[in-house]
Tab-separated table of C-alpha atoms in Angstrom:
chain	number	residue	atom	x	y	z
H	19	UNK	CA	-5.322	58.807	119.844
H	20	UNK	CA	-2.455	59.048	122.262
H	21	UNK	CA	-2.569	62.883	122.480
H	22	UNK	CA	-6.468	62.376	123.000
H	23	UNK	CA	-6.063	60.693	126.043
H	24	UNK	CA	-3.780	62.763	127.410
H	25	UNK	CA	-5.141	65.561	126.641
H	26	UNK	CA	-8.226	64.187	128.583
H	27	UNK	CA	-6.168	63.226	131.580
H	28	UNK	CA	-4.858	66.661	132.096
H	29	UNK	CA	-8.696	68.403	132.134
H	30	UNK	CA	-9.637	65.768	134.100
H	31	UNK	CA	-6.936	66.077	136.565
H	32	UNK	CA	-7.456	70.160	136.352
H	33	UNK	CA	-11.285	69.328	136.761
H	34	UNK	CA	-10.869	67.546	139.870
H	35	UNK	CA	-8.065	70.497	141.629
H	36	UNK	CA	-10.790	73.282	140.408
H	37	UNK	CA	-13.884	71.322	142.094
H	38	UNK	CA	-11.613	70.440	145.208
H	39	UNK	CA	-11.044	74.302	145.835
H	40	UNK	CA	-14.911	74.801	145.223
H	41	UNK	CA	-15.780	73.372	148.825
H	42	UNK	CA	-18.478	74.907	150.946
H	43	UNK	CA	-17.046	78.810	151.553
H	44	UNK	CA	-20.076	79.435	153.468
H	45	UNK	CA	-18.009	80.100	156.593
H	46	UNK	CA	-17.041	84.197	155.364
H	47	UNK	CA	-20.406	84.966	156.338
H	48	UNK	CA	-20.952	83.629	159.619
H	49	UNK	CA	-21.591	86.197	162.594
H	50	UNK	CA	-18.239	86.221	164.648
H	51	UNK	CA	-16.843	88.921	167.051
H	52	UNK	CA	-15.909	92.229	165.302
H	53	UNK	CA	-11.754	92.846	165.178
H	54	UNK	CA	-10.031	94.746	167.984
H	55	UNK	CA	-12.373	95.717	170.817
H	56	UNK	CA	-16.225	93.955	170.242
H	57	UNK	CA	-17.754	94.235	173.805
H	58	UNK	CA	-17.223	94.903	177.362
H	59	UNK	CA	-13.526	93.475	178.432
H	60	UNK	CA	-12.349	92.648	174.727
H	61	UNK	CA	-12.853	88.876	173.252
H	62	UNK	CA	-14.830	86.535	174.379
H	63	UNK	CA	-12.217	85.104	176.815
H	64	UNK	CA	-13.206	88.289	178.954
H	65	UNK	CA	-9.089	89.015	178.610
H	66	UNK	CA	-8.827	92.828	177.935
H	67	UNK	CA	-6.255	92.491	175.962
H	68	UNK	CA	-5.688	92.924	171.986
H	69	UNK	CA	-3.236	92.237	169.953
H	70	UNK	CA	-3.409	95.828	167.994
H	71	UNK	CA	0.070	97.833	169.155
H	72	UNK	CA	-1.274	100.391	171.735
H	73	UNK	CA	-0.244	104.277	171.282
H	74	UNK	CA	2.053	105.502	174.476
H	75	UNK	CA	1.200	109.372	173.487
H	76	UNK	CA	-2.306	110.321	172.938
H	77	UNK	CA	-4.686	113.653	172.315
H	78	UNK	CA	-7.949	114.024	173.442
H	79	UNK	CA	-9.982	114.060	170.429
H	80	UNK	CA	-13.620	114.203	172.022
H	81	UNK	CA	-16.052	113.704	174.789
H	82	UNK	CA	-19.966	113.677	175.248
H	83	UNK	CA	-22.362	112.479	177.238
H	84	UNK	CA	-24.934	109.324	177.265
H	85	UNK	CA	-27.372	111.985	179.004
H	86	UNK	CA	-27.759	109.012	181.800
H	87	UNK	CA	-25.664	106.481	183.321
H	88	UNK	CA	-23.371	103.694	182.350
H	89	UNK	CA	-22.305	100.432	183.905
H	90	UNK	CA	-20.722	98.729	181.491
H	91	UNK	CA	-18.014	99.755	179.325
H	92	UNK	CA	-18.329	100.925	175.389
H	93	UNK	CA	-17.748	98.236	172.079
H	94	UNK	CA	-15.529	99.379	169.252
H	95	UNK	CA	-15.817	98.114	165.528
H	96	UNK	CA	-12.933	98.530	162.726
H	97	UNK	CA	-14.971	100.806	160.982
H	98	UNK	CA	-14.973	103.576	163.610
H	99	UNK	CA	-18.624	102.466	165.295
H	100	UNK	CA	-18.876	103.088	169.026
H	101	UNK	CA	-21.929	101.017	171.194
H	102	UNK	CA	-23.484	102.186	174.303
H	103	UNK	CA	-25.852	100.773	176.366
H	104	UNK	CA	-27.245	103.603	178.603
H	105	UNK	CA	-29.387	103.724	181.361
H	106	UNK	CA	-31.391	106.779	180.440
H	107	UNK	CA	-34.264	108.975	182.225
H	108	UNK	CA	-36.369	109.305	178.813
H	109	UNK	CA	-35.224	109.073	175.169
H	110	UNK	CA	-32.821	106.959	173.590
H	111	UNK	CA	-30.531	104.565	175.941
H	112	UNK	CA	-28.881	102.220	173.725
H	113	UNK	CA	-26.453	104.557	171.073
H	114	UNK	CA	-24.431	104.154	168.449
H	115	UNK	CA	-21.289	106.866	167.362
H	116	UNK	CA	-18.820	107.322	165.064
H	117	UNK	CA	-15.659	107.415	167.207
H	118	UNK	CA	-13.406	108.778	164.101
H	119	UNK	CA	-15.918	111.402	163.634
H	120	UNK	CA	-15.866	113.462	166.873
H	121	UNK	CA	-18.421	111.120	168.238
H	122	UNK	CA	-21.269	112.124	165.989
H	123	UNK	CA	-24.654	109.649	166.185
H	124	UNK	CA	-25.097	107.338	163.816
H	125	UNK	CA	-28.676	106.390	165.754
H	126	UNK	CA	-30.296	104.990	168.878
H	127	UNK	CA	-33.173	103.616	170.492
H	128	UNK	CA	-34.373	103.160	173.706
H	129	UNK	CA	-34.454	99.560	175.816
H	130	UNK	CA	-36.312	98.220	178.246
H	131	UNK	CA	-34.362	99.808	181.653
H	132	UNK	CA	-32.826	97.692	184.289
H	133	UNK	CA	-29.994	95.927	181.880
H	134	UNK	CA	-27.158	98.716	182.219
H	135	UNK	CA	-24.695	96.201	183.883
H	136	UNK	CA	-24.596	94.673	180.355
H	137	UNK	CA	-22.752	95.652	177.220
H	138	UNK	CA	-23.759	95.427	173.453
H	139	UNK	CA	-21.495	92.885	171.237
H	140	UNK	CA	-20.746	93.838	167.652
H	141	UNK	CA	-20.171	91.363	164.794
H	142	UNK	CA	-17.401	91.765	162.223
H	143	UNK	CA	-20.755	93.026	159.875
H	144	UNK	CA	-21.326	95.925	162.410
H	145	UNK	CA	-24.421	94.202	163.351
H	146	UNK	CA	-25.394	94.368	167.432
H	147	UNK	CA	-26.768	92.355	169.758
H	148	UNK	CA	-27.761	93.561	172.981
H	149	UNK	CA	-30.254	92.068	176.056
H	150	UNK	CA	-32.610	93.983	177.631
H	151	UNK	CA	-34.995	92.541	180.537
H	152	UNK	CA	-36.895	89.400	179.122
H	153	UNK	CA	-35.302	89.728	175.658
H	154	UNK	CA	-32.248	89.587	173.233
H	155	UNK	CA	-32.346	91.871	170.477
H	156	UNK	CA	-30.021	91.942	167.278
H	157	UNK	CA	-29.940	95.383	164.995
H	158	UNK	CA	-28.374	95.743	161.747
H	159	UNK	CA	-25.748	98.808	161.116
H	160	UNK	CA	-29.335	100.780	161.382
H	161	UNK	CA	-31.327	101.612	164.573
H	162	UNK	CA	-34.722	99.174	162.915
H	163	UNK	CA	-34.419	95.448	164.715
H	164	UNK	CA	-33.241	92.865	162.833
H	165	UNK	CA	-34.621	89.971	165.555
H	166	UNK	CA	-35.843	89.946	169.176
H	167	UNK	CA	-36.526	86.621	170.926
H	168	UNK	CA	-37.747	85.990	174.351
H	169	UNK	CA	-35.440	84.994	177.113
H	170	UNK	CA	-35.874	84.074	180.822
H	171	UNK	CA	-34.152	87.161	182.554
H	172	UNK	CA	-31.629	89.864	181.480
H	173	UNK	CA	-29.319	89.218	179.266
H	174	UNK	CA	-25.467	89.289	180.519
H	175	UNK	CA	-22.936	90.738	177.636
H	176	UNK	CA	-23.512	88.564	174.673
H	177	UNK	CA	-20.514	86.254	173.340
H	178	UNK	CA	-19.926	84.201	169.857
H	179	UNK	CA	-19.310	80.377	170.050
H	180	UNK	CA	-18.657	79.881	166.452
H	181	UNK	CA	-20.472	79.068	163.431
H	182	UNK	CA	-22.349	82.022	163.691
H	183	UNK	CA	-24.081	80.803	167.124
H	184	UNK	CA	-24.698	83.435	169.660
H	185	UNK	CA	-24.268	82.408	173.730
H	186	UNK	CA	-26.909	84.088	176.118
H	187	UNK	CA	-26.541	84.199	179.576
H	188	UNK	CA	-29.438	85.657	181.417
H	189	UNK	CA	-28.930	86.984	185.076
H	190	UNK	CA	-31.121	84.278	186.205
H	191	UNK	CA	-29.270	81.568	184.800
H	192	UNK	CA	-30.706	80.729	181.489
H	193	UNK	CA	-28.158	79.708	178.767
H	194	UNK	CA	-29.479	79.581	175.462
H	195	UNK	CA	-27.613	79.514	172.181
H	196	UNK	CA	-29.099	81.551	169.071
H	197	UNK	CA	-28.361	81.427	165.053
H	198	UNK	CA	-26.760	85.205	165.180
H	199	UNK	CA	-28.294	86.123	161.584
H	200	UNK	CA	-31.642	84.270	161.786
H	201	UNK	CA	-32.584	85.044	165.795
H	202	UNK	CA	-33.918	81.308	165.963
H	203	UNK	CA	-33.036	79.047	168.829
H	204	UNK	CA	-30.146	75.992	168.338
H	205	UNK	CA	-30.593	73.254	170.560
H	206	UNK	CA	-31.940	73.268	174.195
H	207	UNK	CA	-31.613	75.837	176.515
H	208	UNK	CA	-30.008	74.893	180.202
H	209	UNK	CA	-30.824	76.515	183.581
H	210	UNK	CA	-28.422	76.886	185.733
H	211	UNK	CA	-30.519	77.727	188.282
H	212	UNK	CA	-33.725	75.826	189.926
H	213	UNK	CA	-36.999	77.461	191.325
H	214	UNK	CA	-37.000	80.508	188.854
H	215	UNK	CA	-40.394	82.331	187.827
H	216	UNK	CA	-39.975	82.448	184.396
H	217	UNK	CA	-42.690	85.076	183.895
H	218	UNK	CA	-40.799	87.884	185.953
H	219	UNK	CA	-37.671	88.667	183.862
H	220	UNK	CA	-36.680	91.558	186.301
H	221	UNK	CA	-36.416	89.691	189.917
H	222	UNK	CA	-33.613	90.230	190.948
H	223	UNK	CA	-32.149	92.851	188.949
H	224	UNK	CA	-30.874	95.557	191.426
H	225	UNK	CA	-28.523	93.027	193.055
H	226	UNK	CA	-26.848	92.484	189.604
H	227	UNK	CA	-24.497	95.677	189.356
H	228	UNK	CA	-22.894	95.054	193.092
H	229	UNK	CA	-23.073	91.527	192.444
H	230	UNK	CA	-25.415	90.663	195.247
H	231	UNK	CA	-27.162	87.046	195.887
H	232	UNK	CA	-30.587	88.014	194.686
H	233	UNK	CA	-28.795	88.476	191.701
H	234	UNK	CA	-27.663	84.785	190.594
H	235	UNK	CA	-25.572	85.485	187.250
H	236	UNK	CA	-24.226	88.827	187.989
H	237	UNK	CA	-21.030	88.847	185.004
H	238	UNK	CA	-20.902	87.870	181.964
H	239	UNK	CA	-19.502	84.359	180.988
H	240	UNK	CA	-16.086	83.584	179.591
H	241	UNK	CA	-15.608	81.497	176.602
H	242	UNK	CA	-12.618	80.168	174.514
H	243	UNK	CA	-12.632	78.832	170.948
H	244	UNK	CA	-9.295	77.111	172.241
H	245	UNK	CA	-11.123	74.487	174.176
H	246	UNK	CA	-14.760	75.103	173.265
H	247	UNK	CA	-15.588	76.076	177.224
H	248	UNK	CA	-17.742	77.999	178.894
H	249	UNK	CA	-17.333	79.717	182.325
H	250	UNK	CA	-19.961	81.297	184.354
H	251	UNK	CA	-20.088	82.899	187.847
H	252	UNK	CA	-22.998	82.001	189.596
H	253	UNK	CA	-24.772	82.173	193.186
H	254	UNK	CA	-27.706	80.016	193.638
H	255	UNK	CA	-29.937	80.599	195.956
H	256	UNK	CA	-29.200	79.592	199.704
H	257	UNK	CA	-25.881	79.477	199.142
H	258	UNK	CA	-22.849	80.726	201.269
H	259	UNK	CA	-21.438	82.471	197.960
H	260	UNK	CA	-20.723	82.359	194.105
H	261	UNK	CA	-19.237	79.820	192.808
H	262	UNK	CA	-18.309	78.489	189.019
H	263	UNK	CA	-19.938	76.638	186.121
H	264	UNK	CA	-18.160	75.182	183.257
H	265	UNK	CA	-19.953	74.085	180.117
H	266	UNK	CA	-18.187	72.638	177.116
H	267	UNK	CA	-19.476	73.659	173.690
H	268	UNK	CA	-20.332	70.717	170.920
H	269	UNK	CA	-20.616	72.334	167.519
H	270	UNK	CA	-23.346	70.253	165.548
H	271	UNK	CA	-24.003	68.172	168.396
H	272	UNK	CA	-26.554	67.696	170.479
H	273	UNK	CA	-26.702	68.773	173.331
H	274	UNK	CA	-24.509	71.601	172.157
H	275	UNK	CA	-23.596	72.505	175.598
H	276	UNK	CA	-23.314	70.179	178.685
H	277	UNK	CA	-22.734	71.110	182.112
H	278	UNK	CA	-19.247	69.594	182.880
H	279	UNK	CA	-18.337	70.967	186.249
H	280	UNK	CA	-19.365	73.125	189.367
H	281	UNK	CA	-17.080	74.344	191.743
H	282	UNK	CA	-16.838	75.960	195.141
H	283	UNK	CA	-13.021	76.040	194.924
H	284	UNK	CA	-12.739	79.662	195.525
H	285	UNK	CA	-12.622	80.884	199.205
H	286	UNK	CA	-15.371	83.157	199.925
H	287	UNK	CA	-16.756	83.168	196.289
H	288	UNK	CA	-15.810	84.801	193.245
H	289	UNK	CA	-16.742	88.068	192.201
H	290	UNK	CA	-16.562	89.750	188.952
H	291	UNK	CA	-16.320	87.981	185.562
H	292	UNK	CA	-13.879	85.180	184.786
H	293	UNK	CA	-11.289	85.361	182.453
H	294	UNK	CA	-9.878	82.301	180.304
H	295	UNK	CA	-6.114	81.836	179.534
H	296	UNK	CA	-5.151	81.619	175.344
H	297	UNK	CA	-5.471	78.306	175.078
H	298	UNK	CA	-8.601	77.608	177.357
H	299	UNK	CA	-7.174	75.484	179.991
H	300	UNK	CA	-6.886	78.137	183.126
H	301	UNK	CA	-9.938	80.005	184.467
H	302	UNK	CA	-8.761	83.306	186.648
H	303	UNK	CA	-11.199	85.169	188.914
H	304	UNK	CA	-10.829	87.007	191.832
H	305	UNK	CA	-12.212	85.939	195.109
H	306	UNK	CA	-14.227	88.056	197.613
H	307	UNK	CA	-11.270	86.488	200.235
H	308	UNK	CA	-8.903	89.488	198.494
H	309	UNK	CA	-7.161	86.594	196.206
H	310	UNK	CA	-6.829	85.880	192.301
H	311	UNK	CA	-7.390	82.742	191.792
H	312	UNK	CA	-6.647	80.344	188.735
H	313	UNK	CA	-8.693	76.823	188.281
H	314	UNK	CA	-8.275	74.468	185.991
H	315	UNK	CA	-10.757	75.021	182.856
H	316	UNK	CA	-11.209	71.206	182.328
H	317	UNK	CA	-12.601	70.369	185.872
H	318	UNK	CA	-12.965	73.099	187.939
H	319	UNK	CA	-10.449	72.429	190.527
H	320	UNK	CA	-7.816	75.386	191.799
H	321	UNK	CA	-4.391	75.293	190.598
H	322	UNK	CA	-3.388	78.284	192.639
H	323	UNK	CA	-3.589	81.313	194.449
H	324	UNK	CA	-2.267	84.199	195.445
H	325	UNK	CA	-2.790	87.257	198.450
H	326	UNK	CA	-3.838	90.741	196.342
H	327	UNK	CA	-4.457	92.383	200.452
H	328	UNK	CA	-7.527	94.414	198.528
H	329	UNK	CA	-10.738	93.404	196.813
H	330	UNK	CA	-10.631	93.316	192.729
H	331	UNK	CA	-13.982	94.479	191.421
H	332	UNK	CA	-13.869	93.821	187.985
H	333	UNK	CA	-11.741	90.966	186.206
H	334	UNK	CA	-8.026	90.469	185.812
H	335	UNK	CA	-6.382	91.099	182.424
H	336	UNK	CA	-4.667	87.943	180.735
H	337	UNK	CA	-2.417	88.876	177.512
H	338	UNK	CA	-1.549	85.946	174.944
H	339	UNK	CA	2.049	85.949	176.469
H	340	UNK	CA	0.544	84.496	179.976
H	341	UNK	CA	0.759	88.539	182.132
H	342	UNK	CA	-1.664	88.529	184.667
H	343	UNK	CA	-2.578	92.267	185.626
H	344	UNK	CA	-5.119	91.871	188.413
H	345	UNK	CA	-8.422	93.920	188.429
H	346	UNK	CA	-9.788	97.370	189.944
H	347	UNK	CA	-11.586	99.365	192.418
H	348	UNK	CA	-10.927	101.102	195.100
H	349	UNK	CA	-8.260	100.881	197.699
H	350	UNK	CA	-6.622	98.876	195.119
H	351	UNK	CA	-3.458	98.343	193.569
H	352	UNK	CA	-1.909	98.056	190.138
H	353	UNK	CA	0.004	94.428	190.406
H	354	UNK	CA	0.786	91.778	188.150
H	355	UNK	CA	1.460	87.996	187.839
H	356	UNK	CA	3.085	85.496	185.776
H	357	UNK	CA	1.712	81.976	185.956
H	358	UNK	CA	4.121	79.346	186.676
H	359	UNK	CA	1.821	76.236	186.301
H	360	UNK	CA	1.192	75.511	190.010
H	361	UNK	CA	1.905	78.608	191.639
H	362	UNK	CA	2.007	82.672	190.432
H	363	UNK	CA	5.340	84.484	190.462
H	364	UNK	CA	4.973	87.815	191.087
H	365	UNK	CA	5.735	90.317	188.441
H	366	UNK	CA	5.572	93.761	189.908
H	367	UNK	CA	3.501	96.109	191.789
H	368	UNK	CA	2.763	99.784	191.932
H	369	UNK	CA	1.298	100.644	195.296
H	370	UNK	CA	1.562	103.986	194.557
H	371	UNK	CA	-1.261	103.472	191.963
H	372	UNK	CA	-5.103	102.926	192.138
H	373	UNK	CA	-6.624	101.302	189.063
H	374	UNK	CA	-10.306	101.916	189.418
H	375	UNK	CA	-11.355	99.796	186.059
H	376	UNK	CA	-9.543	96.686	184.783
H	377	UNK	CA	-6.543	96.963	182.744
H	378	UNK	CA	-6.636	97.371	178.759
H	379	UNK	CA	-3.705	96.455	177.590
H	380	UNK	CA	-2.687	96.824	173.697
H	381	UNK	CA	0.291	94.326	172.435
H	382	UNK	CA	3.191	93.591	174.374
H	383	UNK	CA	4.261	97.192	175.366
H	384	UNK	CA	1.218	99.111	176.209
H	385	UNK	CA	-1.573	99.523	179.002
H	386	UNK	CA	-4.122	101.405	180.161
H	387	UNK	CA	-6.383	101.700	183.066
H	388	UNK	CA	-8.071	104.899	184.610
H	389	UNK	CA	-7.158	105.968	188.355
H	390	UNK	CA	-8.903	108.796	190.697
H	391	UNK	CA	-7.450	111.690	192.023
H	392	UNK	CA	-5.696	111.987	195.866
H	393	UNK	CA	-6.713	109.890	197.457
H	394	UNK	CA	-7.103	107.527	194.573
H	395	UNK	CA	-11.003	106.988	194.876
H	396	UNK	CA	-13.923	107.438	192.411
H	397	UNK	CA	-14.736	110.911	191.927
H	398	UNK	CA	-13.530	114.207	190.312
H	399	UNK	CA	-10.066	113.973	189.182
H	400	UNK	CA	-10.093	110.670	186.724
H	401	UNK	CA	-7.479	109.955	184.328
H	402	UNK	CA	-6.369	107.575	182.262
H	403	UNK	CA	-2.682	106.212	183.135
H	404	UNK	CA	-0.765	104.678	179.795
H	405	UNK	CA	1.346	101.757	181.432
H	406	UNK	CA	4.569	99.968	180.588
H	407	UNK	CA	2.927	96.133	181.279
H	408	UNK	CA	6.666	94.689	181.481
H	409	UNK	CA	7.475	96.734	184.234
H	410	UNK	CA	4.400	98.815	185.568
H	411	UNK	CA	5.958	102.361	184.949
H	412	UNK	CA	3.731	104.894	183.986
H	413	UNK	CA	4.495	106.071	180.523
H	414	UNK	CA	1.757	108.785	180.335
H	415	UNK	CA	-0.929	110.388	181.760
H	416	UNK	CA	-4.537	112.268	180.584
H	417	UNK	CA	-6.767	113.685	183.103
H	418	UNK	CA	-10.609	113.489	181.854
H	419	UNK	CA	-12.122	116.765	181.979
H	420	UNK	CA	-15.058	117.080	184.736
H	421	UNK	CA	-15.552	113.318	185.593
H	422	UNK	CA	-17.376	111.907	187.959
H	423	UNK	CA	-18.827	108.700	189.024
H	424	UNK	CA	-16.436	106.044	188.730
H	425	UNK	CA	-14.497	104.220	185.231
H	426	UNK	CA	-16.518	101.448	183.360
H	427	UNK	CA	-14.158	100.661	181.379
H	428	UNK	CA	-10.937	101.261	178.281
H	429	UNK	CA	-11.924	100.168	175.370
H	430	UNK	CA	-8.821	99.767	172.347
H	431	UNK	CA	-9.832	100.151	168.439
H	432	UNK	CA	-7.997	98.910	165.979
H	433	UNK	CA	-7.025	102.158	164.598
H	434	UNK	CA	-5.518	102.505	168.391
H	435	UNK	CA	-8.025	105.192	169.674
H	436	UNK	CA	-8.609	104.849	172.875
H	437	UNK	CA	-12.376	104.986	174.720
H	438	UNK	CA	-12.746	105.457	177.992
H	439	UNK	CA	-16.300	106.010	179.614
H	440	UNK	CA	-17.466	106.949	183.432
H	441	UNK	CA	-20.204	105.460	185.170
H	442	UNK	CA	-22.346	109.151	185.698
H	443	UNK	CA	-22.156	108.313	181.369
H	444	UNK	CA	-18.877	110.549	180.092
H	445	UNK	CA	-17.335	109.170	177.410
H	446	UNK	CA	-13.756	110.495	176.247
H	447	UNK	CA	-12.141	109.338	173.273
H	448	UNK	CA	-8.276	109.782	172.080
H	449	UNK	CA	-6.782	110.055	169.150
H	450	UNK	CA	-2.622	108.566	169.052
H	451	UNK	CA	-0.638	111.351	168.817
């Protein structure tokens, strides 16, 4: 009888371990971003940064063109899958290519036009999602749409929240969150932005690529899973200038997002996207007053600033470690920062360089941006500069063959290849050596 009972102690005790580990494991299939390099500026956070160790010596494997013109740069999957979103005379303006295979075209379609100055997010299930004016659109690892829902304006770049929920941004100023594999709406949409006619989804959209008032969300938002926030650039109407929004994220709440802060803080108004520190807590963006600026995440208010003497186009670079590589364009210069809580200590500065796209930078000993020729302006002559981010040195140096129009971007796979893409739609991909 004795050995009974124990005997029926121990399977009960192993029943209850086995049923303990047989919680709900529904998470593994929940959209989230794809490793390595998923959209336009890397993560979510808008950082440009990834954690993969970049290559210092590189061959140039292949190039080809979109056939039209790009203004945002390309997204990278694990497996090799490259995502364009063209703006395209006739045929096909939204591609997808096999970047380990010489480029070769897995498919396309073509979009609504008049979205260009957004890029295409992929999932870690190679699915993409991808606005277009008056719509989001998700397609599976084929070219046939997988969901399409109706928005109020163009879609910015897309961004994951968690628990497979999509965040849309429209250009003007409609956040809405989505289930990623379903395409239905999750909780209420917000406008950030009063007086909008919701029937004309393209008002509005040639002021979004130069980041012009008629165009009130110009960038895509920032997000970190750190501290569940939400920053977006935006210039409502009348106003002096572009200011911030932040939104904090409430996973199966409702609301799920709430407006928690606007702020003017930066002189002059901010231009390009904003980028969000590791842990959440710091916002940087660069002001149109020649300055990168860093706010506090929680409320909005400026913790700093700091003289560039030249106007950033696109977004600083942020690494894990807390390097601050400021952002691009011409008559620019390559220069970075460390922040030191209430101030920034400089870090170094090459004067002697031009970045004309923001930063890429791979680990802790690799970067990558793409500069012009004399006199270091958009035009024929490109090439992409490999970086030492410790001290700014240049390490290497590629021309691209026969580019023009200026860089939209560096994108870094996981297998370290290396994408770089113009804005007249040249793409140029390298291998490491």
């Amino acid at each position: 009888m004795l050995a009974r009972r124990l005997l029926a102690a121990v399977f009960a005790a192993a029943l209850a371990v086995a049923l303990a580990g047989c919680g709900n494991t529904d998470s593994w299939v929940d959209a989230a971003p794809a490793p390595g390099w998923p959209a336009q500026y890397g993560d979510a956070a808008n950082s440009s940064y990834t954690t993969t160790t970049g290559a210092t010596k590189l061959n140039l494997q292949w190039t080809r063109s979109v056939k039209g013109s790009l203004a945002a740069g390309p997204a990278l999957t694990p497996r090799g899958y490259l995502a364009l979103n063209a703006q395209t005379p006739a045929g096909c303006s939204l591609m997808e290519w096999e970047n380990n295979d010489n480029g070769r075209q897995r498919w396309c379609v073509r979009l609504i036009q008049g979205g260009g100055f957004a890029g295409p997010l992929f999932d870690g299930f190679d699915n993409l999602y991808v606005g277009q004016p008056g719509a989001i659109v998700a397609f599976p690892v084929t070219q046939w749409t997988r969901w399409r829902q109706p928005v109020i304006g163009m879609p910015t770049t897309p961004r994951f929240l968690g628990h497979g929920q999509l965040l849309v941004t429209t250009h003007l100023g409609q956040v809405l969150v989505f289930d990623a594999h379903r395409g239905m709406s999750v909780g209420t949409a917000l406008d950030l932005v009063e007086g909008i006619n919701p029937t004309d989804a393209t008002r509005g959209l040639a002021d979004c690529a130069p980041a012009r008032p008629g165009c009130p969300v110009a960038a895509a938002p920032a997000f970190s899973a750190a501290s569940e926030t939400v920053v977006i650039g935006v210039w409502q109407p009348g106003a002096a200038a572009a200011g911030l929004v932040g939104l904090k994220y409430h996973p199966g709440q409702s609301p799920l997002l709430v407006r928690e802060w606007a702020s003017d803080a930066v002189t002059g108004g901010v231009i390009a996207s904003p980028v969000l520190s590791a842990d959440g807590k710091t916002v940087y963006v660069n002001g149109r007053d020649q300055r990168l600026w860093a706010l506090n995440a929680a409320d909005g208010k400026a913790k700093w600033s700091v003289p560039l003497n030249f106007l950033a186009q696109t977004p600083p670079t942020v690494t894990h470690e807390g390097l601050i590589v400021s952002g691009g364009g011409p008559n620019t210069r390559l220069t970075a920062f460390r922040d030191a809580g209430d101030h920034a200590e400089p870090a170094w500065r090459r004067d002697d360089v031009t970045p004309l796209s923001t930063s890429s930078l791979a680990g802790t000993g690799v970067g990558y941006t793409v500069i012009g020729g004399p006199p270091h302006e958009a035009g024929p002559g490109l090439s992409l500069v490999v970086f030492d981010p410790a001290n700014g040195h240049t390490l290497n140096s590629y021309p691209l063959p026969a580019a023009t129009g200026y860089p939209v971007g560096v994108a870094v796979s996981t297998d370290r290849r290396v994408v770089a893409a113009t804005s007249d739609g040249q793409v140029y991909s390298f291998a490491p050596a």
